[in-house]
C-alpha positions in Angstrom: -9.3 -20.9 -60.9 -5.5 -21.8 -60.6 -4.5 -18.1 -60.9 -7.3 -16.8 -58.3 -5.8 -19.7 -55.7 -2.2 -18.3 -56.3 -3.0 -15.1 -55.7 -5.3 -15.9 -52.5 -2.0 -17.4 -51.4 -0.1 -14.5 -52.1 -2.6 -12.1 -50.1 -2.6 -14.6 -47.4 0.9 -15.0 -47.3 1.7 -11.3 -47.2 -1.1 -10.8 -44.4 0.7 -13.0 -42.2 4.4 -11.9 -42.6 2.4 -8.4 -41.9 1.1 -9.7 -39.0 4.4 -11.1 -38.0 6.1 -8.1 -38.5 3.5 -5.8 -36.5 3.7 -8.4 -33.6 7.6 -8.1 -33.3 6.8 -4.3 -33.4 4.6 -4.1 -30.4 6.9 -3.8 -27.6 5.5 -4.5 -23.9 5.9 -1.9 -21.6 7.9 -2.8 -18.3 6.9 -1.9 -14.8 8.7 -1.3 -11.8 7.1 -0.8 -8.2 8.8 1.0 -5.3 6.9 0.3 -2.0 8.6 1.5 1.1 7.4 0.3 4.8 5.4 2.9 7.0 5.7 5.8 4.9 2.7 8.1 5.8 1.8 10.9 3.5 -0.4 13.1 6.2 2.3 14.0 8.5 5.0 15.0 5.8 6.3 11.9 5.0 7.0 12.5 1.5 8.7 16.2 2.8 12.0 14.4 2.1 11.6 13.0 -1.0 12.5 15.9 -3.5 14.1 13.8 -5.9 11.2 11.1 -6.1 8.2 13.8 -6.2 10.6 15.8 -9.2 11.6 12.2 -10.8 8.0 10.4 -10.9 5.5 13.2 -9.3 6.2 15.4 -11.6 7.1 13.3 -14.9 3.8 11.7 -14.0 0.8 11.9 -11.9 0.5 12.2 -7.9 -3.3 10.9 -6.5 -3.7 12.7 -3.4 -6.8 10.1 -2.5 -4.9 7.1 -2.2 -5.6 4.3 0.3 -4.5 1.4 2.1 -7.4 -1.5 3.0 -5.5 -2.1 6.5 -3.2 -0.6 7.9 -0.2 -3.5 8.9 2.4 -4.3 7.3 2.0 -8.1 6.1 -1.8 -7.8 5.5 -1.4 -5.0 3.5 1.4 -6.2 1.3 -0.5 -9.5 1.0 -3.5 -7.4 -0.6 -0.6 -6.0 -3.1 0.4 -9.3 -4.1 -3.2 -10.5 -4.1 -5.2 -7.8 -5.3 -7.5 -8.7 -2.6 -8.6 -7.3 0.7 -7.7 -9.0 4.0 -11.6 -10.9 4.1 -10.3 -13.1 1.0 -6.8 -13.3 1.6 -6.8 -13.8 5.3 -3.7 -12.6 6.7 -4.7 -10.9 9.7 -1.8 -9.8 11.3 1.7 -9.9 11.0 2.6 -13.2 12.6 2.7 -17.0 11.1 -0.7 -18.0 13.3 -2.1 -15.1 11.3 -1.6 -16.0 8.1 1.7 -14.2 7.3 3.8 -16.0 5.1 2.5 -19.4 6.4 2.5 -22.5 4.3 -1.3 -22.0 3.9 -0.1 -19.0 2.5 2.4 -20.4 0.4 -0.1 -23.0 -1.1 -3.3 -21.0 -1.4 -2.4 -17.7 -2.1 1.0 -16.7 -3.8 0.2 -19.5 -7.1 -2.1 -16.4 -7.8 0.0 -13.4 -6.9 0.0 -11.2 -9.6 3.9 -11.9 -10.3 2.8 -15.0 -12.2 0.5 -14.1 -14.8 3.6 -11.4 -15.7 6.0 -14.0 -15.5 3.8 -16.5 -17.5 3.7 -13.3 -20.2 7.7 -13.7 -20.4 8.1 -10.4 -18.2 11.5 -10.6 -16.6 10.7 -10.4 -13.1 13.1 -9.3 -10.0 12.1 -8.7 -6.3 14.1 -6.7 -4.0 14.1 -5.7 -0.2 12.0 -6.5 2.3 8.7 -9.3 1.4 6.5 -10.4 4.4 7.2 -10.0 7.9 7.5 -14.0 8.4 9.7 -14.3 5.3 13.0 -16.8 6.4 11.4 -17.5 9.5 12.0 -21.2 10.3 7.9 -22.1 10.3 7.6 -19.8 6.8 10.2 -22.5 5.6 13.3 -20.4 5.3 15.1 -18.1 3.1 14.9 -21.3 0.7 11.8 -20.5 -0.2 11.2 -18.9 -3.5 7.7 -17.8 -4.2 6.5 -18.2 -7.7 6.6 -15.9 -10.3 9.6 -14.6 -9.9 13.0 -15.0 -12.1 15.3 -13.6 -9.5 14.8 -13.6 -5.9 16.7 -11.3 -3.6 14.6 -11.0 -0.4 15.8 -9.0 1.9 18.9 -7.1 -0.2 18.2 -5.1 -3.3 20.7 -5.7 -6.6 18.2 -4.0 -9.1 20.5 -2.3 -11.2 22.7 -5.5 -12.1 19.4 -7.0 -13.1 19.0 -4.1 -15.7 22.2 -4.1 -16.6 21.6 -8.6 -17.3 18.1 -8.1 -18.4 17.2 -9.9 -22.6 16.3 -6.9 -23.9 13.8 -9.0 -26.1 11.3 -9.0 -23.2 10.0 -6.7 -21.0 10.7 -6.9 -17.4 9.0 -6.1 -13.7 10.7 -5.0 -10.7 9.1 -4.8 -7.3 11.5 -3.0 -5.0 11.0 -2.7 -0.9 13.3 -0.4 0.7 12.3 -1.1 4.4 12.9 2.3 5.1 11.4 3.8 6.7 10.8 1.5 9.6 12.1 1.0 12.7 15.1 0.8 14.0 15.3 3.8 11.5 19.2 3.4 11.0 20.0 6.2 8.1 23.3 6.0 6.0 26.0 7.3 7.8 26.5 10.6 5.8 23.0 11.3 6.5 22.5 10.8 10.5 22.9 14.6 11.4 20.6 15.7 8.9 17.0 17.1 9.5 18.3 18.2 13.5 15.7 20.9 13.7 13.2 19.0 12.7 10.3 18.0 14.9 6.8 16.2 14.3 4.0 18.3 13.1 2.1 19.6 15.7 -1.3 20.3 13.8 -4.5 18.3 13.3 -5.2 15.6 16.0 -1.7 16.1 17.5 -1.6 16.0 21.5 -5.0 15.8 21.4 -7.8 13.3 23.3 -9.7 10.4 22.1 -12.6 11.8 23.3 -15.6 9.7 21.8 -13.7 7.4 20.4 -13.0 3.0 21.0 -11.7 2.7 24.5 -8.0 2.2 22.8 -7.6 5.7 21.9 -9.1 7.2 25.1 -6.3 5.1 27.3 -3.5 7.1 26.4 -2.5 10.2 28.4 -3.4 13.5 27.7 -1.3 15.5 27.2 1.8 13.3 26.7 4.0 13.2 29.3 7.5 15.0 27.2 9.4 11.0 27.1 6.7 10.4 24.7 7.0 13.7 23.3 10.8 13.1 23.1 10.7 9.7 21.4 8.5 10.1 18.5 10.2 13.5 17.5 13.5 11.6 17.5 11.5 9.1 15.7 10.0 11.3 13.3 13.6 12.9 12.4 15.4 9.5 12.2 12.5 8.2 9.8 13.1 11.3 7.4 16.9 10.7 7.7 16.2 7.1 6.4 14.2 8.0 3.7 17.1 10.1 1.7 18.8 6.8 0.8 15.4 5.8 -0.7 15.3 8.7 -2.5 19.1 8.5 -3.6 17.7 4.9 -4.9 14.9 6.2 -7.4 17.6 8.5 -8.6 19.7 5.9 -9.1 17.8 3.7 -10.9 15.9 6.3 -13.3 19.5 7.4 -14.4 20.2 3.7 -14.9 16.8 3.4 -17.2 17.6 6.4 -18.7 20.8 5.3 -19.9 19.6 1.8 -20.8 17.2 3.6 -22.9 14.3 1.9 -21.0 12.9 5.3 -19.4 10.0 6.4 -21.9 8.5 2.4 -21.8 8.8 1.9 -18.1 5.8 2.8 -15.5 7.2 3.4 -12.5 5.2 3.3 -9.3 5.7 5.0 -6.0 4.0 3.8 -2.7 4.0 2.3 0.8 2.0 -0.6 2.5 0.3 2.2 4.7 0.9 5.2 6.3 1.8 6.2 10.0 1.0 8.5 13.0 3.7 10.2 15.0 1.7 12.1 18.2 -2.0 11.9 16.9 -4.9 11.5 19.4 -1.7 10.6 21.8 -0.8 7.9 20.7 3.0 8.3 19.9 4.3 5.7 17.3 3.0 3.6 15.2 0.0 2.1 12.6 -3.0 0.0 12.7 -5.7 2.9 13.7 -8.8 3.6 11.4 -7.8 7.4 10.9 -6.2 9.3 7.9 -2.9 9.4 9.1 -3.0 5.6 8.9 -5.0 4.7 5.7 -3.6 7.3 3.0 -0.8 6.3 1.3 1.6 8.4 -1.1 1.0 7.2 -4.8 3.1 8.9 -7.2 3.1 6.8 -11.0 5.0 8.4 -14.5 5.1 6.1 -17.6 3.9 6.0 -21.2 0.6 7.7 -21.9 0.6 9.8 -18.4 0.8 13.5 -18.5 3.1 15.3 -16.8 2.7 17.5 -13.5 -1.2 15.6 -12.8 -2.6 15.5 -9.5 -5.9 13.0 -9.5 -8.6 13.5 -6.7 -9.7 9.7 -7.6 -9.7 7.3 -4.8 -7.6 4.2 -5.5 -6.8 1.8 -3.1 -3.4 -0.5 -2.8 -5.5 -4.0 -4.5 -5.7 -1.9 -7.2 -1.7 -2.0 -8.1 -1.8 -5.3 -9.1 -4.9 -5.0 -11.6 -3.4 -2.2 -13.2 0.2 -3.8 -13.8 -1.7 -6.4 -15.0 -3.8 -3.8 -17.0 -0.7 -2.6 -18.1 0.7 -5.9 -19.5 -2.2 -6.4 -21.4 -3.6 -9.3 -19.4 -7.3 -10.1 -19.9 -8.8 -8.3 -16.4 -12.0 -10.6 -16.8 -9.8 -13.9 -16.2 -8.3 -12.5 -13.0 -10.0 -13.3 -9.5 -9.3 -10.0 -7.7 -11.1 -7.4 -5.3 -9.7 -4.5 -6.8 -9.6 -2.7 -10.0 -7.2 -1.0 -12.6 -6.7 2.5 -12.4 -4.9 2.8 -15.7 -7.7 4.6 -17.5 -7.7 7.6 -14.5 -4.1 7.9 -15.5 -4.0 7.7 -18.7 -7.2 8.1 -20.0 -6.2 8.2 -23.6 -5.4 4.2 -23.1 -8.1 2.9 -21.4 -11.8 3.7 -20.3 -13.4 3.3 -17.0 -15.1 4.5 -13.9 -14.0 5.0 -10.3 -15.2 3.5 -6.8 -17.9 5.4 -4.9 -16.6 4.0 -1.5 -14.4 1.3 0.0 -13.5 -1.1 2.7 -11.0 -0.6 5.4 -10.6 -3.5 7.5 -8.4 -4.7 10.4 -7.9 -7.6 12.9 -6.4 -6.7 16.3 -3.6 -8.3 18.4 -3.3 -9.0 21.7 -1.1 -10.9 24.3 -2.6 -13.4 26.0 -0.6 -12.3 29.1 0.5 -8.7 30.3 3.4 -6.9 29.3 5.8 -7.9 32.5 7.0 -3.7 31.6 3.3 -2.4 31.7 1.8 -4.6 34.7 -0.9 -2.4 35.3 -2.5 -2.9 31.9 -3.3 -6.4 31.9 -3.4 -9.2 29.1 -5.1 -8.7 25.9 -2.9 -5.5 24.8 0.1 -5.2 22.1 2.8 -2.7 21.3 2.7 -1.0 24.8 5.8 1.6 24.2 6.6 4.1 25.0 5.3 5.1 28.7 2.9 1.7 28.1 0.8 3.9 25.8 -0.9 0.6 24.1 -1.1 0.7 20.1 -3.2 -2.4 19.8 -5.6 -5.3 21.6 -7.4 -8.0 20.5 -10.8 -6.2 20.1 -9.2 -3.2 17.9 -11.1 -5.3 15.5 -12.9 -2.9 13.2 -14.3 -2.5 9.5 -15.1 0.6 7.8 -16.4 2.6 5.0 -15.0 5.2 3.5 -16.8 8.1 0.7 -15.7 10.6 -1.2 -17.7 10.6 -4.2 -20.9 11.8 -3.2 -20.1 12.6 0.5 -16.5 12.5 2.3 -17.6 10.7 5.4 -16.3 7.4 7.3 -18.3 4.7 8.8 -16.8 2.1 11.2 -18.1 -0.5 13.1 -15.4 -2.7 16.0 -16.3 -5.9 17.0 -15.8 -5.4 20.4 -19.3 -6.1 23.8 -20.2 -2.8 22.8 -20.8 -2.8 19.6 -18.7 0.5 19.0 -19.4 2.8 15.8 -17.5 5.8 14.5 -18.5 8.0 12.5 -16.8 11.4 10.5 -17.6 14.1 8.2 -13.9 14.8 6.9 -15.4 17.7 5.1 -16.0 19.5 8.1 -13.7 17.6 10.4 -10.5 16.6 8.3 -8.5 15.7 11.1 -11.8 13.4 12.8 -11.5 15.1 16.3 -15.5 14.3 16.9 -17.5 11.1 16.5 -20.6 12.3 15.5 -22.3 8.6 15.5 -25.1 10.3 17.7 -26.0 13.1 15.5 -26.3 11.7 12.2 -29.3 10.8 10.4 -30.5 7.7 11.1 -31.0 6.4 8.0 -27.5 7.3 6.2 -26.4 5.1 9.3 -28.3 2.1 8.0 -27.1 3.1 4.7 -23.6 2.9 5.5 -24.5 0.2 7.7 -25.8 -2.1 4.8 -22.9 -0.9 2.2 -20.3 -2.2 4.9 -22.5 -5.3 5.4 -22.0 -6.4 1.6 -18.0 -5.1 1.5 -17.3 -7.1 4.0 -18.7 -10.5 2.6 -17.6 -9.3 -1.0 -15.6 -11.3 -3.7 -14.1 -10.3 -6.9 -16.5 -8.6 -9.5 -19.1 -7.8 -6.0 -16.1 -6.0 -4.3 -16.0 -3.6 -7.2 -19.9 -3.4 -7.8 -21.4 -2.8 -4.5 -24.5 -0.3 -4.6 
């Protein structure tokens, strides 16, 4: 009996210094995300970005059906951070009375950003560049205020490769870098403000062309636009390209700095923006917040361990999705997580993970208005926003909408404003890609009460029902 209980404790002890020693073996990957500010992918925003789509396109995987679930800046990040679509996070908009980096905000919401569950897992974590709109404003508490989850805190700048260079390379680490490029004013580097002088916005698609059938917002504009308007956005265009070379002079950058730090083959790197951007479309000269393509797609561009080269993925895969799949990725428990979206590790990398994709989505958006009228625009009224230029107005209070979007079994888009008159839009993007006709009034009846009841449920969902809805 003695000699069986010594050698029980010699089997146990050897199983757990095996243990030990496979534990200390298992190394954590690290993850860095890139998300830049209005970077559309329909109307060529990527076009400048050789070194990005060579560094991480093609080292990794590029989804060409990638979505934002609104299309403004701090509701969209907040559904990054979250994992959740604007309904459960409620910022609406991109001011503190709606919800953008408010104290209600700060109490209810960033606790369970997805930051902290990596930071509780001993992941390094760093933030750089640009965070919420409200972010150091005097009601959002300051620049004092450090979120949680995060070991190093430089809103605003960007000093990501003196963190690699500091980093314990005992842990793993997470980056979240936010070049706010390119956004307006679109100032580009010096060396690179007489670049791209030929260039010009695209003038295919919906470009110059009428909102015929469509919310009263996108029929007010002029048609054709008178050439100020034309002038403005094509020096936009240009000056938004120009800012993007420093962005991708950045991923260089910091991909030779992994490289070197021999971090490169265990770090996913993700490339993306909050949402995208029209330049021209339907009229309508600068700006975001419509229900269309050129506002909703996003580039997604992601190369890391597992992920074959030189792959393009048709799967649709919205922005909540990032933070379940870094999450994914760190080997959190996705079962413990309250989140809308889901991980799109096992599209990417199959080899890791199994799963299934989305048969639709929700879009949503809540418009903004001014209670008074644009003293420039006095014509126009109260109850309008971002009236520029020529008082071509971007936004109003009831350019409230919700849609669904399919591209499973049917590439169509259903959306409903809440507006007097009760305003539906409706696309087949198989035949009309570019959405130029409404055809609410010829469709089927009963695929309109489909769509009808699939938005109804979206639009109330939570958690596991956002990610199940038949």
């Amino acid at each position: 009996m003695a000699s069986a209980r010594v050698v029980s404790t010699c089997l146990f002890v050897a199983l757990l210094t095996c243990t030990l020693r496979c534990s200390q073996c298992v190394k954590l990957s690290n993850i860095i995300l890139i998300l830049t500010d209005d970077q559309d992918v329909e109307m060529g925003g990527m076009t400048p970005m050789k070194k990005t789509k060579a560094l991480i396109g093609d080292a990794g995987v590029t989804f060409s059906n990638a979505f934002t679930v609104t299309p403004l800046c701090c509701p969209s990040r907040s559904s990054i951070l979250t994992g959740k679509y604007p309904h459960n996070h409620l910022v609406r908009n991109n001011s503190i009375s709606g919800n953008c980096s408010s104290t209600t905000w700060q109490k209810e919401a960033e606790p369970f950003a997805f930051p902290v569950y990596l930071n509780k897992l001993r992941y390094q974590t760093f933030y750089g560049g640009k965070y919420l709109n409200q972010y150091g404003s005097k009601d959002a508490g300051g620049v004092g205020h450090v979120p949680p989850g995060w070991d190093q805190w430089h809103a605003l700048l960007n000093r990501s490769l003196h963190f690699l260079e500091e980093r314990s390379p005992s842990h793993p680490f997470f980056m979240m870098l936010c070049p706010p490029s390119p956004h307006s004013p679109w100032t580009a580097a010096p060396h690179y403000q007489q670049t791209f002088s030929d260039v010009k916005a695209p003038r295919n698609g919906s470009f110059n062309m009428p909102g015929k059938g469509k919310h009263w917002l996108l029929r007010q504009p002029a048609n054709p636009m008178p050439n100020s308007s034309v002038e403005y956005l094509d020096n936009a265009y240009r000056r938004r390209w120009q800012t993007l070379l420093s962005v991708d002079d950045m991923v260089e950058q910091l991909i030779n700095k992994l490289d070197s730090i021999k971090e490169l083959s265990n770090t996913y790197i993700f490339y993306t923006s909050d949402h995208g951007y029209h330049t021209g479309q339907f009229s309508l000269p600068i700006d975001k917040r419509q229900l269309y393509e050129f506002d909703i797609r996003i580039p997604l561009l992601v190369r890391g361990p597992g992920i074959k080269p030189k792959l393009t993925l048709q799967s649709p895969v919205l922005n909540i999705d990032l933070s379940m799949t870094i999450l994914d990725i760190a080997g959190v428990n996705l079962s413990t997580v309250n989140m809308d979206g889901q991980s799109f590790l096992p599209q990417m990398a199959p080899s890791l993970r199994n799963g299934t994709e989305r048969p639709f989505f929700l879009v949503e958006y809540t418009g903004e208005g001014h209670s008074s009228e644009d003293p420039s625009c006095p014509k126009l009224g109260p109850g309008l926003a971002e009236c520029f230029p020529d008082c071509v107005c971007e936004d109003a209070f009831n350019n409230t909408y919700a849609c669904v979007r399919t591209l499973k079994d049917a590439n169509l888009q259903y959306c409903e404003f809440a507006d007097n008159e009760s305003f539906v839009e409706v696309y087949n993007l198989t035949s009309d890609p570019h959405q130029l006709e409404n055809i609410v009034k010829k469709v089927d009846p009963a695929l309109l009460q489909i769509m009808n009841q699939r938005l109804i449920k979206l639009e109330s969902c939570t958690g596991d029902s956002c990610r199940n809805v038949k």
